[in-house]
Tab-separated table of C-alpha atoms in Angstrom:
chain	number	residue	atom	x	y	z
C	8	GLN	CA	59.980	-24.719	63.822
C	9	VAL	CA	58.849	-24.825	67.383
C	10	GLN	CA	60.848	-25.839	70.448
C	11	LEU	CA	59.096	-26.877	73.632
C	12	VAL	CA	60.806	-27.056	77.004
C	13	GLU	CA	58.880	-28.846	79.725
C	14	SER	CA	59.826	-28.669	83.381
C	15	GLY	CA	58.462	-29.537	86.814
C	16	GLY	CA	58.119	-33.282	86.838
C	17	GLY	CA	59.413	-35.454	89.662
C	18	LEU	CA	58.456	-37.713	92.485
C	19	VAL	CA	55.750	-36.855	94.984
C	20	GLN	CA	53.718	-38.666	97.559
C	21	ALA	CA	50.038	-39.263	97.106
C	22	GLY	CA	48.073	-36.236	98.131
C	23	GLY	CA	50.864	-33.884	97.198
C	24	SER	CA	51.203	-31.279	94.451
C	25	LEU	CA	53.390	-30.599	91.487
C	26	SER	CA	53.439	-27.818	88.927
C	27	LEU	CA	54.452	-28.358	85.300
C	28	SER	CA	55.398	-25.680	82.774
C	29	CYS	CA	56.028	-25.746	79.046
C	30	ALA	CA	57.673	-22.849	77.293
C	31	ALA	CA	57.435	-22.573	73.510
C	32	SER	CA	59.821	-20.766	71.225
C	33	GLY	CA	60.324	-20.554	67.521
C	34	SER	CA	58.485	-19.398	64.467
C	35	PHE	CA	55.069	-18.551	65.810
C	36	PHE	CA	54.016	-15.444	67.666
C	37	SER	CA	51.302	-17.268	69.553
C	38	PHE	CA	49.492	-20.561	69.765
C	39	ALA	CA	45.737	-20.876	69.617
C	40	GLY	CA	45.729	-24.183	71.402
C	41	MET	CA	47.981	-25.322	74.300
C	42	GLY	CA	47.607	-28.344	76.447
C	43	TRP	CA	48.874	-31.290	78.391
C	44	TYR	CA	48.585	-35.003	77.679
C	45	ARG	CA	49.966	-37.967	79.566
C	46	GLN	CA	50.967	-41.531	78.941
C	47	PRO	CA	50.778	-43.878	81.929
C	48	PRO	CA	53.082	-46.879	81.926
C	49	GLY	CA	51.897	-49.445	79.403
C	50	LYS	CA	48.948	-47.359	78.278
C	51	GLN	CA	48.000	-45.014	75.443
C	52	ARG	CA	48.585	-41.294	75.532
C	53	GLU	CA	45.503	-39.425	76.825
C	54	LEU	CA	44.251	-35.913	77.211
C	55	VAL	CA	44.791	-34.191	80.557
C	56	ALA	CA	43.739	-30.576	79.869
C	57	VAL	CA	43.722	-28.042	77.088
C	58	ILE	CA	43.249	-24.281	76.903
C	59	ASN	CA	42.549	-22.037	73.941
C	60	SER	CA	43.556	-18.458	73.250
C	61	GLY	CA	40.300	-17.222	74.778
C	62	GLY	CA	40.999	-19.032	78.020
C	63	SER	CA	38.415	-21.791	77.582
C	64	THR	CA	39.514	-25.046	79.089
C	65	ASN	CA	38.700	-28.716	78.844
C	66	TYR	CA	39.721	-31.340	81.349
C	67	SER	CA	39.746	-35.060	81.484
C	68	ASP	CA	37.163	-36.298	83.941
C	69	SER	CA	39.911	-38.034	85.905
C	70	VAL	CA	41.589	-34.745	86.803
C	71	LYS	CA	38.654	-32.334	87.106
C	72	GLY	CA	38.707	-30.485	90.392
C	73	ARG	CA	42.334	-31.461	91.080
C	74	PHE	CA	44.332	-30.049	88.124
C	75	THR	CA	44.304	-26.501	86.744
C	76	ILE	CA	45.658	-25.432	83.362
C	77	ASN	CA	46.691	-21.851	82.716
C	78	ARG	CA	48.613	-20.027	80.007
C	79	ASP	CA	50.665	-16.914	79.645
C	80	THR	CA	50.176	-15.929	76.055
C	81	ALA	CA	52.951	-13.297	76.079
C	82	LYS	CA	55.443	-15.825	77.345
C	83	LYS	CA	54.092	-18.586	75.117
C	84	THR	CA	53.968	-20.776	78.192
C	85	VAL	CA	51.373	-23.220	79.478
C	86	TYR	CA	51.157	-24.440	83.066
C	87	LEU	CA	49.571	-27.367	84.791
C	88	GLN	CA	48.997	-27.202	88.561
C	89	MET	CA	48.369	-30.672	89.869
C	90	ASN	CA	46.911	-31.083	93.383
C	91	SER	CA	45.706	-34.090	95.370
C	92	LEU	CA	47.859	-36.308	93.249
C	93	LYS	CA	47.069	-40.032	93.120
C	94	PRO	CA	49.244	-43.022	92.164
C	95	GLU	CA	47.181	-43.367	88.986
C	96	ASP	CA	48.401	-39.939	87.885
C	97	THR	CA	51.843	-41.462	87.398
C	98	ALA	CA	52.753	-40.918	83.758
C	99	VAL	CA	54.961	-39.058	81.346
C	100	TYR	CA	53.374	-35.736	80.774
C	101	PHE	CA	53.617	-34.152	77.310
C	102	CYS	CA	53.001	-30.573	76.278
C	103	ARG	CA	51.168	-29.946	72.977
C	104	VAL	CA	50.780	-26.668	71.183
C	105	ALA	CA	48.859	-25.803	68.031
C	106	PRO	CA	49.418	-22.492	66.230
C	107	TRP	CA	45.980	-22.524	64.534
C	108	GLY	CA	44.108	-24.611	67.118
C	109	PHE	CA	43.926	-28.343	67.698
C	110	GLY	CA	42.814	-30.156	64.600
C	111	ALA	CA	43.470	-27.090	62.433
C	112	GLY	CA	46.873	-27.788	60.958
C	113	ARG	CA	50.125	-28.947	62.379
C	114	ASP	CA	50.768	-29.149	66.108
C	115	TYR	CA	53.856	-29.754	68.150
C	116	TRP	CA	54.741	-32.027	71.047
C	117	GLY	CA	57.316	-31.735	73.819
C	118	LYS	CA	59.569	-34.591	74.766
C	119	GLY	CA	57.751	-35.221	78.023
C	120	THR	CA	58.445	-34.989	81.750
C	121	LEU	CA	57.944	-37.873	84.170
C	122	VAL	CA	55.595	-37.569	87.113
C	123	THR	CA	55.682	-40.331	89.672
C	124	VAL	CA	53.199	-40.421	92.518
C	125	SER	CA	54.043	-42.880	95.306
C	126	SER	CA	51.385	-44.402	97.551
């Protein structure tokens, strides 16, 4: 089993910054894939950013240049630095980890942390 603890959400004004973290614990020594997704109010869950064990990243076009994903493999933690936040970034942000890589077996989701960006 895997437990994910997300932290760092909150309320921020447009143009501000927030940093999210997600610490994984449990059965696996490491996770090939780690990432962040979000679900805006009344909308579907969507990709924000993912990072693999080699450090390669993939970002949604809507956050490129503003958000940065990083990971600490030893700590089994993934981070999301969010700068120049916009009201449309308001969403519940979910951590996702995949021991064998995304799409290669089971993956795990956190419970989510709310980010609210006021205009």
